[in-house]
Coordinates of C-alpha atoms and ligand atoms in Angstrom, one line a residue:
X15 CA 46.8 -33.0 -65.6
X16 CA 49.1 -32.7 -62.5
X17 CA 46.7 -31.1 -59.6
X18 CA 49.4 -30.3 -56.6
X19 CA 47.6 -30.6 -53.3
X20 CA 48.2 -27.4 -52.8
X21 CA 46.1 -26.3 -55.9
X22 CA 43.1 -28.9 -54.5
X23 CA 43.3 -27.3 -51.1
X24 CA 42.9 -23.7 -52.2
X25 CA 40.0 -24.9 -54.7
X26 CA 38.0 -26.3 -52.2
X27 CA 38.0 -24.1 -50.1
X28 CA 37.3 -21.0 -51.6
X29 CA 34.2 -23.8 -52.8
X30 CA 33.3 -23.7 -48.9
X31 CA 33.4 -20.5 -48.3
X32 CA 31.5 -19.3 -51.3
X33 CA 28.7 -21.6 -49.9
X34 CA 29.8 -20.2 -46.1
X35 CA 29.7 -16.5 -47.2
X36 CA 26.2 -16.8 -49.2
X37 CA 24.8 -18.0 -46.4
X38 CA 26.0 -15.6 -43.4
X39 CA 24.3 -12.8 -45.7
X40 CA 20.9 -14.8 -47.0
X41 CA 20.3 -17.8 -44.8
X42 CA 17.7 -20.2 -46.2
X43 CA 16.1 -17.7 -48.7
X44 CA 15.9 -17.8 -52.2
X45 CA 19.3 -15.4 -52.5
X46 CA 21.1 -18.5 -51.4
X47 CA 23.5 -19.6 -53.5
X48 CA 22.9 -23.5 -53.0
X49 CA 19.0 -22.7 -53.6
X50 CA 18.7 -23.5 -56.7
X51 CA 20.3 -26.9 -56.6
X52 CA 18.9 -27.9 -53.7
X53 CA 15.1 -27.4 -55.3
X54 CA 17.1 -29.7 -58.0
X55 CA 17.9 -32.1 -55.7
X56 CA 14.7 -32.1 -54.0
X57 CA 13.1 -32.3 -57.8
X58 CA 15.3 -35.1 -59.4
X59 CA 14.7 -37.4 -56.3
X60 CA 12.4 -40.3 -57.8
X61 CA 9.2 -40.3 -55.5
X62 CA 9.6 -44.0 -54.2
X63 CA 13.0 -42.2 -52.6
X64 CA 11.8 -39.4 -51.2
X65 CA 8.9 -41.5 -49.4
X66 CA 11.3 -44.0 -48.2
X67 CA 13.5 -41.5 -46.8
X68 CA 10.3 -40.0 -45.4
X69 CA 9.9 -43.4 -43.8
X70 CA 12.9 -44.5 -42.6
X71 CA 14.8 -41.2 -41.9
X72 CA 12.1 -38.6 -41.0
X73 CA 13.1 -34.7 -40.9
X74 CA 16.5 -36.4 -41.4
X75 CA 16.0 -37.2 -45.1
X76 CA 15.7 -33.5 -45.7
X77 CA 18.4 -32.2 -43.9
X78 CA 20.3 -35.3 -45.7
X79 CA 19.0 -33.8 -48.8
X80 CA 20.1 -30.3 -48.3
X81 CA 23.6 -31.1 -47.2
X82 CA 23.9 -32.8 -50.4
X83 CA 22.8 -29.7 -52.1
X84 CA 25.7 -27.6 -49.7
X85 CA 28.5 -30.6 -50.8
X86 CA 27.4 -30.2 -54.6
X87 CA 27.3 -26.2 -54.8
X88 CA 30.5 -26.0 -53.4
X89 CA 32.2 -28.7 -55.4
X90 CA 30.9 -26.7 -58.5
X91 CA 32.3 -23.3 -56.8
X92 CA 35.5 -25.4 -56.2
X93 CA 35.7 -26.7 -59.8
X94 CA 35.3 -23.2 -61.3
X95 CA 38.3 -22.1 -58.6
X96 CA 40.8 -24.7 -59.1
X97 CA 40.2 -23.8 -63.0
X98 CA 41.2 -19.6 -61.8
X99 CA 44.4 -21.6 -59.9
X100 CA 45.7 -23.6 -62.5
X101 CA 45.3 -20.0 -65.1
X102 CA 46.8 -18.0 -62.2
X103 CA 49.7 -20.3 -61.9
X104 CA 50.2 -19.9 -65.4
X105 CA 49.9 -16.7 -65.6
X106 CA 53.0 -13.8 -65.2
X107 CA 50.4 -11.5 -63.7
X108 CA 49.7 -11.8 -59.9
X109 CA 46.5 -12.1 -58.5
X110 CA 45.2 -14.0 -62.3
X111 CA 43.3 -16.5 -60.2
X112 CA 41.3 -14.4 -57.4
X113 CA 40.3 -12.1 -60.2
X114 CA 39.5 -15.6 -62.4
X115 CA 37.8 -17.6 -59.4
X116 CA 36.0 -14.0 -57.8
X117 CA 34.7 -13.2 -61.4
X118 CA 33.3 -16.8 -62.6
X119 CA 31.7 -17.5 -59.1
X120 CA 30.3 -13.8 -59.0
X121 CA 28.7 -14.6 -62.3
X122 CA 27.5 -18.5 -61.3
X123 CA 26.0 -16.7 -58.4
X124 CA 24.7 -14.2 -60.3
X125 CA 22.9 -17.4 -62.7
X126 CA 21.8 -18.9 -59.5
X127 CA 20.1 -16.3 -57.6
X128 CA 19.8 -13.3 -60.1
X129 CA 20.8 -10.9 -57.3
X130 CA 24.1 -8.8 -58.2
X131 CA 24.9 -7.8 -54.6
X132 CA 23.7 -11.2 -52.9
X133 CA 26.2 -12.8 -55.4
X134 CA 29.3 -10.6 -54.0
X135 CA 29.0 -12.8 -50.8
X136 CA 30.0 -15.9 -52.7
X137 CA 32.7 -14.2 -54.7
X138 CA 34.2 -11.9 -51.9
X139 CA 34.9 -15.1 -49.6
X140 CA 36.5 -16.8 -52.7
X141 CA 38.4 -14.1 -54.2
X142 CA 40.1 -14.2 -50.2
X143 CA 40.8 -17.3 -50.3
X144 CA 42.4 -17.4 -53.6
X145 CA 44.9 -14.7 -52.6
X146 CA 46.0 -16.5 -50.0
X147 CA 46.1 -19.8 -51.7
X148 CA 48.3 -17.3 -54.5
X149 CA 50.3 -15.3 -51.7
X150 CA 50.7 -18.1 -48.8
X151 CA 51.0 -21.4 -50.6
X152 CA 53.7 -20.0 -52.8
X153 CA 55.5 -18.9 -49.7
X154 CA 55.4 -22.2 -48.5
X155 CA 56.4 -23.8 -51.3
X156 CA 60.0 -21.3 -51.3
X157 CA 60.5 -21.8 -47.3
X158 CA 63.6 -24.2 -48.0
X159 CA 64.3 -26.9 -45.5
X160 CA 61.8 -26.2 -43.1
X161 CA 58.7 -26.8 -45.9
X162 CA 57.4 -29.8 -44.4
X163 CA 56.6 -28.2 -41.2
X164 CA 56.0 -25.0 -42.4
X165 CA 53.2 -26.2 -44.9
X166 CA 52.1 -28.6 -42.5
X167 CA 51.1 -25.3 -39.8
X168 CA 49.7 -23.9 -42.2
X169 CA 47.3 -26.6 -43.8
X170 CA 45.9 -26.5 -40.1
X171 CA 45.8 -22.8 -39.7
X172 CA 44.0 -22.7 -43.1
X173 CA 41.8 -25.5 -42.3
X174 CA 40.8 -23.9 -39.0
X175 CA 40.3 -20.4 -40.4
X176 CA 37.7 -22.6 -43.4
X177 CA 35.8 -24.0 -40.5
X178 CA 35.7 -21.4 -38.4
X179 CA 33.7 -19.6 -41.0
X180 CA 31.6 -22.4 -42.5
X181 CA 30.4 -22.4 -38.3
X182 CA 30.3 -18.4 -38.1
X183 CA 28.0 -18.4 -41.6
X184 CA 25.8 -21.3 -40.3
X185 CA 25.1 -19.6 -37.0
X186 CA 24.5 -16.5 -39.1
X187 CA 22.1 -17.7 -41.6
X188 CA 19.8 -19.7 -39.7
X189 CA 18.7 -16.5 -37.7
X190 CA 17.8 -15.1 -41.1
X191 CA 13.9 -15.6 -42.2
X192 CA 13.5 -13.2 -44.7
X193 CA 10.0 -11.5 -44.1
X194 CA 9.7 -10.1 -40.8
X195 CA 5.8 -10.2 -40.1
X196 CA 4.3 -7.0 -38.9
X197 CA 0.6 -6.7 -36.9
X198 CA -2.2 -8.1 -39.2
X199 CA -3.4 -4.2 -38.7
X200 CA -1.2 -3.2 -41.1
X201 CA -2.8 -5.1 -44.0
X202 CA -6.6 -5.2 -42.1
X203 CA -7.9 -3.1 -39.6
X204 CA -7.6 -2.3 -36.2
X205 CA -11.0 -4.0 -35.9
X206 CA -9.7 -7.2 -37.3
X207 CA -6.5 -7.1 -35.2
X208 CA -8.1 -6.9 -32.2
X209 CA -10.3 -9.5 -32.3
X210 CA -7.6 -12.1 -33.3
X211 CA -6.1 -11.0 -30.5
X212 CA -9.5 -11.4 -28.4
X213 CA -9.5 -15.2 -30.0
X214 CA -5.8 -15.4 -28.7
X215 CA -6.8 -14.5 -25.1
X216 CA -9.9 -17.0 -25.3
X217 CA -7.8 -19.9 -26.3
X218 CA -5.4 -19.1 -23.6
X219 CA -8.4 -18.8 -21.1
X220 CA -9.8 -22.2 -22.4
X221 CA -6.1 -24.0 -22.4
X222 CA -6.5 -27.1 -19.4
X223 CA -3.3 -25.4 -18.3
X224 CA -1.3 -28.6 -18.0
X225 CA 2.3 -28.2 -17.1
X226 CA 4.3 -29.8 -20.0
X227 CA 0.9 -29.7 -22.7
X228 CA 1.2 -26.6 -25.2
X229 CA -2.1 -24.8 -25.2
X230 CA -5.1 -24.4 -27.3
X231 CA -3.0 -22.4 -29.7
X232 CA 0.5 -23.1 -30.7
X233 CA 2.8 -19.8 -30.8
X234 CA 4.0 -19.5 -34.1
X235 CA 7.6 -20.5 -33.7
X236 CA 6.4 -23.4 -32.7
X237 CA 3.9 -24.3 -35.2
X238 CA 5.0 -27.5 -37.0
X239 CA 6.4 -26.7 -40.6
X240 CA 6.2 -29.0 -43.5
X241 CA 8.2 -28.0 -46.8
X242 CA 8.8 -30.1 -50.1
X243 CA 12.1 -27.6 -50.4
X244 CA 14.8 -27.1 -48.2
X245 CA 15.1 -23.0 -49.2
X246 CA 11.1 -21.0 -48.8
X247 CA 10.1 -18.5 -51.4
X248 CA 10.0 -15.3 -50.5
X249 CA 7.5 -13.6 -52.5
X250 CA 6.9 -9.7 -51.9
X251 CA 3.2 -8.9 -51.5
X252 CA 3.6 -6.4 -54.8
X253 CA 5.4 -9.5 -56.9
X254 CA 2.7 -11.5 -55.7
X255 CA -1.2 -12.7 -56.8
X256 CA -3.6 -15.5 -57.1
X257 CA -5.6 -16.8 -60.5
X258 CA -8.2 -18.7 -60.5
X259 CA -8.3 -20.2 -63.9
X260 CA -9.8 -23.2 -65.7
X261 CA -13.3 -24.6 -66.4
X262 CA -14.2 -20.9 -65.1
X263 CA -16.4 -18.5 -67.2
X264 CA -13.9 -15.3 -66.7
X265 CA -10.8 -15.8 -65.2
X266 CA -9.6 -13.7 -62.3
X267 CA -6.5 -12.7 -60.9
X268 CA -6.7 -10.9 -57.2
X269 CA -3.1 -8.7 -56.2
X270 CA -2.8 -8.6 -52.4
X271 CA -4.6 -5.7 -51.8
X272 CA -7.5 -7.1 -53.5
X273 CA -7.5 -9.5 -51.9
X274 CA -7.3 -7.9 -48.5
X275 CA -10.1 -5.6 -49.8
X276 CA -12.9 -8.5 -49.5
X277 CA -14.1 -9.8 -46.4
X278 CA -11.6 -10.6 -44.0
X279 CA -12.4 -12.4 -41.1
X280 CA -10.4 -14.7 -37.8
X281 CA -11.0 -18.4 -37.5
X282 CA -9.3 -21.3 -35.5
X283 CA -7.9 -24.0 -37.9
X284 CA -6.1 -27.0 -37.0
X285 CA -3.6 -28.7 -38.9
X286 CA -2.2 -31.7 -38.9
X287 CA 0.5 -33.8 -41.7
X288 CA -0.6 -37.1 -43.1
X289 CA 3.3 -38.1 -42.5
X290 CA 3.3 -37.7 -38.6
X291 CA 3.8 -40.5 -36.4
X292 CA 0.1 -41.6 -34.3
X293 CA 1.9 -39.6 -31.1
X294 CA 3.8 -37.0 -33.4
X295 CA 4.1 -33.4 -33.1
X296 CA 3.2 -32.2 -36.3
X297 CA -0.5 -31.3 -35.2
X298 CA -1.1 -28.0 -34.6
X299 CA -3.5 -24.8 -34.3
X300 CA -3.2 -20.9 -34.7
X301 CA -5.8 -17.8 -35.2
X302 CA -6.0 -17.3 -38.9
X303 CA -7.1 -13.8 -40.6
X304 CA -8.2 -14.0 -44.2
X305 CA -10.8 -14.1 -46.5
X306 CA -13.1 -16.6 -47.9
X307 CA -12.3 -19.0 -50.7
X308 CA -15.8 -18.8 -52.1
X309 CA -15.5 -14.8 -52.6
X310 CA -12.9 -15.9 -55.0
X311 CA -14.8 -18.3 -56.6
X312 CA -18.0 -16.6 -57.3
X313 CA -16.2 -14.1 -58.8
X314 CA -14.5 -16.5 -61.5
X315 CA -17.8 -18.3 -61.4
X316 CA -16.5 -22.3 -61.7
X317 CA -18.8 -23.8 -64.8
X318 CA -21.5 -25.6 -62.8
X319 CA -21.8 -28.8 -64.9
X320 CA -18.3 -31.2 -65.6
X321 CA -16.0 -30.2 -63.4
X322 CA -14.7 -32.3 -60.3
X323 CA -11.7 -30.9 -58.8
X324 CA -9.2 -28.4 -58.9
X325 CA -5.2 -28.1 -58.5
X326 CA -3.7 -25.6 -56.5
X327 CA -0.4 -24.6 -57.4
X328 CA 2.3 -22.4 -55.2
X329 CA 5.4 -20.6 -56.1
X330 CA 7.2 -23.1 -54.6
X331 CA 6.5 -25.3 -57.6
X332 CA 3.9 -27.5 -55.4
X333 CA 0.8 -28.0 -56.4
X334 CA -1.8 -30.4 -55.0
X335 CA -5.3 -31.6 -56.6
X336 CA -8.5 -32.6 -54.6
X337 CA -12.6 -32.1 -54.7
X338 CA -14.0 -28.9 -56.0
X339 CA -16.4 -29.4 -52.9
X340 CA -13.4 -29.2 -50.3
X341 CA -12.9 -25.0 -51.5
X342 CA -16.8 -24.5 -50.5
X343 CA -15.6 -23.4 -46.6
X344 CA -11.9 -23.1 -47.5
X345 CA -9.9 -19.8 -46.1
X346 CA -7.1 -17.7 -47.6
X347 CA -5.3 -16.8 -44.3
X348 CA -2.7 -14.0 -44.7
X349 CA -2.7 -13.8 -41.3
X350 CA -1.6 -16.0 -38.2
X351 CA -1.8 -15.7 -34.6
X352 CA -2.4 -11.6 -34.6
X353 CA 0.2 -11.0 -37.0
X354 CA 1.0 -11.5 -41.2
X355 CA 2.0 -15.0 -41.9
X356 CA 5.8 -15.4 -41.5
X357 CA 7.7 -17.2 -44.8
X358 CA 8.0 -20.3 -43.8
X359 CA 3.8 -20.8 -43.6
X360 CA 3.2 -19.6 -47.0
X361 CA 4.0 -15.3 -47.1
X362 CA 1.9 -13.7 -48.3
X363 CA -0.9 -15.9 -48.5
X364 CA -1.9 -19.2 -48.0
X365 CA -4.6 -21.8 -48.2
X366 CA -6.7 -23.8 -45.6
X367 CA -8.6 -26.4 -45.7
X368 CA -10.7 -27.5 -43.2
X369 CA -10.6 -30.7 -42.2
X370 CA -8.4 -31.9 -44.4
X371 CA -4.5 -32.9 -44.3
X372 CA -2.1 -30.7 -44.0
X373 CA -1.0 -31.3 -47.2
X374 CA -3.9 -29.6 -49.7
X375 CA -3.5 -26.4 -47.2
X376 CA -1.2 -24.8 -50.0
X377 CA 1.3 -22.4 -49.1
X378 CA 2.4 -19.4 -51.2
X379 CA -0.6 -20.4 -53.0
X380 CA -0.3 -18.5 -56.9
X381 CA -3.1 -20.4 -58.7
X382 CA -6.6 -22.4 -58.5
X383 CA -7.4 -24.1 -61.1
X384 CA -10.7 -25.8 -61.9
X385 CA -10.8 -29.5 -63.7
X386 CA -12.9 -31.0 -65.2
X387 CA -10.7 -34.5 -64.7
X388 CA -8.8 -35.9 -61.9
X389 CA -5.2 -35.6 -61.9
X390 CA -2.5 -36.4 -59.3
X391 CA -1.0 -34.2 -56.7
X392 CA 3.0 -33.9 -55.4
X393 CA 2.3 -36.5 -52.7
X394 CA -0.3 -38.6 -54.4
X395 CA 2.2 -39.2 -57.5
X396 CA 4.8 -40.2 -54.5
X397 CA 2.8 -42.7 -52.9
X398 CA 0.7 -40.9 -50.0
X399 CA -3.1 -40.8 -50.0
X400 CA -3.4 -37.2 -48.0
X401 CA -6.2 -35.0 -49.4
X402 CA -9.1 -36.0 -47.7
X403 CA -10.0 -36.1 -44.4
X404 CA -8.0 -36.3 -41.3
X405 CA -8.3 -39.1 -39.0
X406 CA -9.1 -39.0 -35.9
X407 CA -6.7 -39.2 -33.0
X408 CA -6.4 -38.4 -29.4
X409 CA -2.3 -37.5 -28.3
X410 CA -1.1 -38.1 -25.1
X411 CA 2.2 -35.6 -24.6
X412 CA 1.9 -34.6 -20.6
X413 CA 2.8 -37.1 -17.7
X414 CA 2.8 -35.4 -14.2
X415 CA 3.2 -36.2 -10.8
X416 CA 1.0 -34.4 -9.2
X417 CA 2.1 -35.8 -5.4
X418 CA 2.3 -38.2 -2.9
X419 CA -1.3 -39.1 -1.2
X420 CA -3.0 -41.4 0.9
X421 CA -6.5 -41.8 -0.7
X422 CA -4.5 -45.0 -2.1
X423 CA -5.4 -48.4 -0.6
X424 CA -1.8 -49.7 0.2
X425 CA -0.6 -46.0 1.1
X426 CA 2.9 -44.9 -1.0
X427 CA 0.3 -44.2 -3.6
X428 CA 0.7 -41.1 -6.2
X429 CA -1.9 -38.7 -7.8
X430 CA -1.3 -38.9 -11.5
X431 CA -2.1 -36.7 -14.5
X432 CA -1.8 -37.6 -18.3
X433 CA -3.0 -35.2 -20.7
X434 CA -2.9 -34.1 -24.4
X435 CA -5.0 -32.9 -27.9
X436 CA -7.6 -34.3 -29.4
X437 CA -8.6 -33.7 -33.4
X438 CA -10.8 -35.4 -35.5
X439 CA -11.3 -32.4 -38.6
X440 CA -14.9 -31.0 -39.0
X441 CA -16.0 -33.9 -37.4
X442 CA -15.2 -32.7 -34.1
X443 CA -14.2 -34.2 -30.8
X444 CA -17.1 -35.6 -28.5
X445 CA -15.3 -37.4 -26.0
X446 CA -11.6 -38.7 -24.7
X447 CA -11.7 -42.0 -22.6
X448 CA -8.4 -43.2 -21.1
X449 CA -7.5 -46.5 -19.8
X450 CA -4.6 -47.1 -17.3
X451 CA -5.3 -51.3 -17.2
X452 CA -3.9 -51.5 -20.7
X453 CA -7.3 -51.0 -22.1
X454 CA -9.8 -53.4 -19.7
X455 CA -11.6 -49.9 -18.4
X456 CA -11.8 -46.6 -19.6
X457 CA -12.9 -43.6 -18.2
X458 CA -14.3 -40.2 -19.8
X459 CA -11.1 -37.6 -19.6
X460 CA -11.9 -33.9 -19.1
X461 CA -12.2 -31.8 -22.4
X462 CA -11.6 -28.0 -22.8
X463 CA -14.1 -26.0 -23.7
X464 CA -14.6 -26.0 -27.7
X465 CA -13.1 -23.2 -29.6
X466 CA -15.2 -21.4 -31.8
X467 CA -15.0 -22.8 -35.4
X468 CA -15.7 -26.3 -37.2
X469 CA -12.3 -27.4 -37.6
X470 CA -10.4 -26.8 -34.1
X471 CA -8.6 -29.9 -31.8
X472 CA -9.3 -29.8 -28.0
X473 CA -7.0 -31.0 -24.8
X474 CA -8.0 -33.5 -22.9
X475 CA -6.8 -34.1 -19.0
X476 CA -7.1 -37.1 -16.7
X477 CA -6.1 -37.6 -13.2
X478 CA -5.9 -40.6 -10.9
X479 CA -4.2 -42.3 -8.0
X480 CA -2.1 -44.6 -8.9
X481 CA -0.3 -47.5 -7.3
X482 CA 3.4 -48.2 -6.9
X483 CA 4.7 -50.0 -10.4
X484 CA 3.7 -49.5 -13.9
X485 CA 1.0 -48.6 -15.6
X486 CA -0.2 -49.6 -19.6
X487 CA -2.3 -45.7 -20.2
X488 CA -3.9 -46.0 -23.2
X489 CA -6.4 -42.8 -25.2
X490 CA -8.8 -43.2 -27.5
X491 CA -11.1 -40.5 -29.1
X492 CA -14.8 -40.2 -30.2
X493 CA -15.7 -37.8 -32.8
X494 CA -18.5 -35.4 -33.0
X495 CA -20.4 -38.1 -35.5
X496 CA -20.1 -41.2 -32.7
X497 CA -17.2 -42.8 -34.4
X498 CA -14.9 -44.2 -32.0
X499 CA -11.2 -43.7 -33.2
X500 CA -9.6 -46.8 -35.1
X501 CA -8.0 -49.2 -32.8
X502 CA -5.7 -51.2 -35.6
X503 CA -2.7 -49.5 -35.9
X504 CA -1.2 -48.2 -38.7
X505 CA 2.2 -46.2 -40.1
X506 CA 1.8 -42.7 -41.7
X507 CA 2.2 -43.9 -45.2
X508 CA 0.2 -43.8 -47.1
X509 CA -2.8 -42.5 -45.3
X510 CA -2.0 -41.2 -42.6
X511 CA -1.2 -42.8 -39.1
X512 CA -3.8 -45.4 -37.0
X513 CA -4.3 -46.9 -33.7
X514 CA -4.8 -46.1 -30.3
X515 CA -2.0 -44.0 -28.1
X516 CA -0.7 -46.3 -25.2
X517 CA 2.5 -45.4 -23.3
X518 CA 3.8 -47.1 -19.8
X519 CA 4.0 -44.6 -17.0
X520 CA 6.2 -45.8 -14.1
X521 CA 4.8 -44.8 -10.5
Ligands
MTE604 N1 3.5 -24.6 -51.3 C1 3.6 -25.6 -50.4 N2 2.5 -25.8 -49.6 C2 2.5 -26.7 -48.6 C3 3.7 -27.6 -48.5 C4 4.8 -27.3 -49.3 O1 5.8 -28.0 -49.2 N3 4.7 -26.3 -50.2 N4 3.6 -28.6 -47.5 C5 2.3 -29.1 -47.2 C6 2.3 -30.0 -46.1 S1 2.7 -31.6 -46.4 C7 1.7 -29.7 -44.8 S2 1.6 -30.8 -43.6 C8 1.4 -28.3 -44.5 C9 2.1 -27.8 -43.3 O2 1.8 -26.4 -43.1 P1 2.8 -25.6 -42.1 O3 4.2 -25.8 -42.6 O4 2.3 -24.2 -42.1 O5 2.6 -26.3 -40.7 O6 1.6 -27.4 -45.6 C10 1.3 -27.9 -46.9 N5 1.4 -26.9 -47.9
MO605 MO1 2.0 -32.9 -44.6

């Protein structure tokens, strides 16, 4: 087969800008044309992969992941176009290949993401480019002497034009996040509403209020996110419910409004991923409205004798296994910092855990089911050892200067502020001690008030005066038991990140 460049050129990128145009219109939803293979991609990865990328490439490894999902959707749109250019160019009827190549991608679309109109955006981008491949190419081809040049301009204009709208569709669609989420009022009460936003103003109140240290609660775009998939579902609360099912003696099944119909209450959580660095950001805390795991359970009434544990699956295809006993005080939130839980934490409803990684708080939860034997989770069969507890850890993530003063012995000495959370589960926090001699004295920090609920971080603050020159700070933790926080260090995997935090501040 004799491919001309030409033919290669056009079938490539109409392949880009299928990919381009799906995403301008859906973003990183499941109407996505390159959603389906990148849960593929993300499925077909052995697990010893996926945890070394984890390891060595952080949040890179998934964005790594998706583009390879982007490269091989469009090389599959591309194959299915230069097959419309090769019939079109031997076809006696003009326009054979955007009607080809617009059809077949319409229809892969269509097999992808099982939305008619959605799948219009990949073909209508195609179907252009293929009439210009038909049209401009050909005129090219017939422009005599000059061709080199000619075809030449071109290749650049088209190339530009390609790019232009890969960049205009991937501005577009990252702005799109499917769900927008209204007031928790509009699933609850007014009641309900306005105490989460009482707890909202309390947690504001109680922040230390140190410049550079987010508060006691994180706002929700800033609330770490953790996703085996590169593309969220986007269940609709009607589409949507929750079984529980197993070693039960009557399954149940709860709709959303059922669900909203029980007892729905506010309560701080904290949560924090077994696969964040000892100083990392993936630690965080909202106001969560739901209801009560246990409401659930009595109703499905879990057979007392033989069972262990249970696996929770979600409609994302996770599904994660741990203690029957870790459900007793577990939460269904549906709600998050005053308003309904937007996509990317687990629309329309979600589970939480307290105490626990981040990892058995399930997300577009669908099913608990009760064993009566152990099995392994999505992280457990890939290494990690993230369903129990969390361990303890004090951050340090503010360092200010707070000014010049002369309380120091050799003068030219500075007042000096570190600061940051503290989290050690249900355990709680008792106290933060910091050391600025590389650990040969410590000194209590000052804590913020606790936050109403058993499973809520605190900040910590400590000021000095500090000499010219450096300075080794080091924070360590105590929990609510006594423990003093690990000093041997350790990496996140496979059980989550040890040690104590140290960092040199320069004076
Ligand atoms: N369905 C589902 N639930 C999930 C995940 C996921 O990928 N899919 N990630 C888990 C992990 S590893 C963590 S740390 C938390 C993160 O929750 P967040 O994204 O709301 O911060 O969700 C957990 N629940
Ligand atoms: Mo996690």
């Amino acid at each position: 087969m004799n491919v001309s460049r030409e033919e290669t050129a056009t079938a490539a990128s109409a392949g880009v800008c299928g990919v381009a145009g799906s995403f301008a219109l859906a973003g990183r939803t499941p109407e996505f044309v390159a959603a389906p293979v990148s849960a593929l991609v993300v499925d077909l990865t052995p697990g010893v992969v996926t945890t070394a990328a984890i390891r060595g490439l952080g949040d890179w490894g998934h964005r790594l992941a998706f583009g390879l999902a982007l490269a091989l959707t469009a090389g599959l749109l591309a194959a299915v176009a230069l097959g419309a250019v090769r019939l079109g160019g031997r076809s006696e009827v003009p326009y054979t290949s955007v009607a080809a190549g617009g059809g077949a991608g319409w229809l892969l679309a269509l097999a992808a993401t099982g939305t008619p109109t959605a799948s219009l955006a990949v073909a209508g981008p195609m179907a252009a480019v293929l009439a210009v491949g038909e049209r401009g190419w050909a005129v090219g081809r017939d422009a005599g002497p000059s061709r080199v040049s000619t075809s030449r301009r071109k290749a650049i204009a088209a190339l530009g034009a390609v790019a232009g709208f890969a960049g205009f569709s991937a501005y577009r669609g990252a702005d799109i996040t499917g769900v927008e989420p209204g007031p928790i009022a509009d699933v609850t009460d007014e009641e309900t509403q306005r105490e989460a936003d009482d707890l909202l103003g309390r947690a504001d109140e109680q922040s230390l209020g140190v410049s550079g240290l987010s508060g006691l609660v994180t706002p929700t775009d800033e609330f770490y996110e953790v996703d085996v998939n590169n593309v969220n579902p986007n269940p609709s609360d009607g589409k949507w419910d929750l079984s529980v099912t197993g070693e039960v003696e009557r399954e149940v099944t709860f709709d959303f409004e059922e669900l909203t119909q029980l007892n729905v209450e506010n309560r701080f959580v904290t949560l924090r991923c077994v696969g964040e660095s000892l100083n990392g950001e993936k630690m965080d805390t909202a106001v969560w409205t739901g209801v009560s795991v246990s409401d659930l359970l009595d109703e499905a009434s879990p057979d007392g004798s033989g069972t262990c544990c249970v696996l929770v699956r979600a409609v994302d295809g996770y599904y994660q296994e741990f203690p029957l006993g870790a459900l007793e005080d577990a939460f269904l939130a549906v709600g998050m910092n005053g308003r309904r839980l937007p996509r990317g934490h687990g629309y329309p409803a979600r589970l939480l855990v307290p105490g626990h990684w981040g990892e058995i708080n399930v997300k577009w939860v669908s099913e608990i089911e009760i064993l009566g034997e152990e099995q392994q989770g999505y992280w457990e069969k890939r290494g990690w050892h993230g369903t129990g507890p969390v361990n303890t850890v004090a951050k340090l993530h503010a360092v200010n200067r707070l000014g010049e003063t002369t309380d120091g012995s050799s003068g030219g000495a500075t007042r000096m502020q570190v600061a940051g959370h503290a989290y050690a589960g249900t355990r709680g926090i008792r106290k933060v001690e910091v050391s600025t001699d590389g650990g040969e004295t410590w000194t209590e920090a000052d804590l913020s008030e606790p936050l109403p609920g058993e499973d809520v971080w605190r900040q910590w603050r400590y000021e000095w005066v500090a000499e010219p020159g450096d300075h080794e700070v080091v924070v360590r933790a105590t929990d609510g038991e006594g423990t003093l926080q690990p000093e041997e260090f350790a990496q996140p995997f496979p059980s989550g990140a040890t040690g104590w935090v140290s960092r040199t501040v320069g004076v």
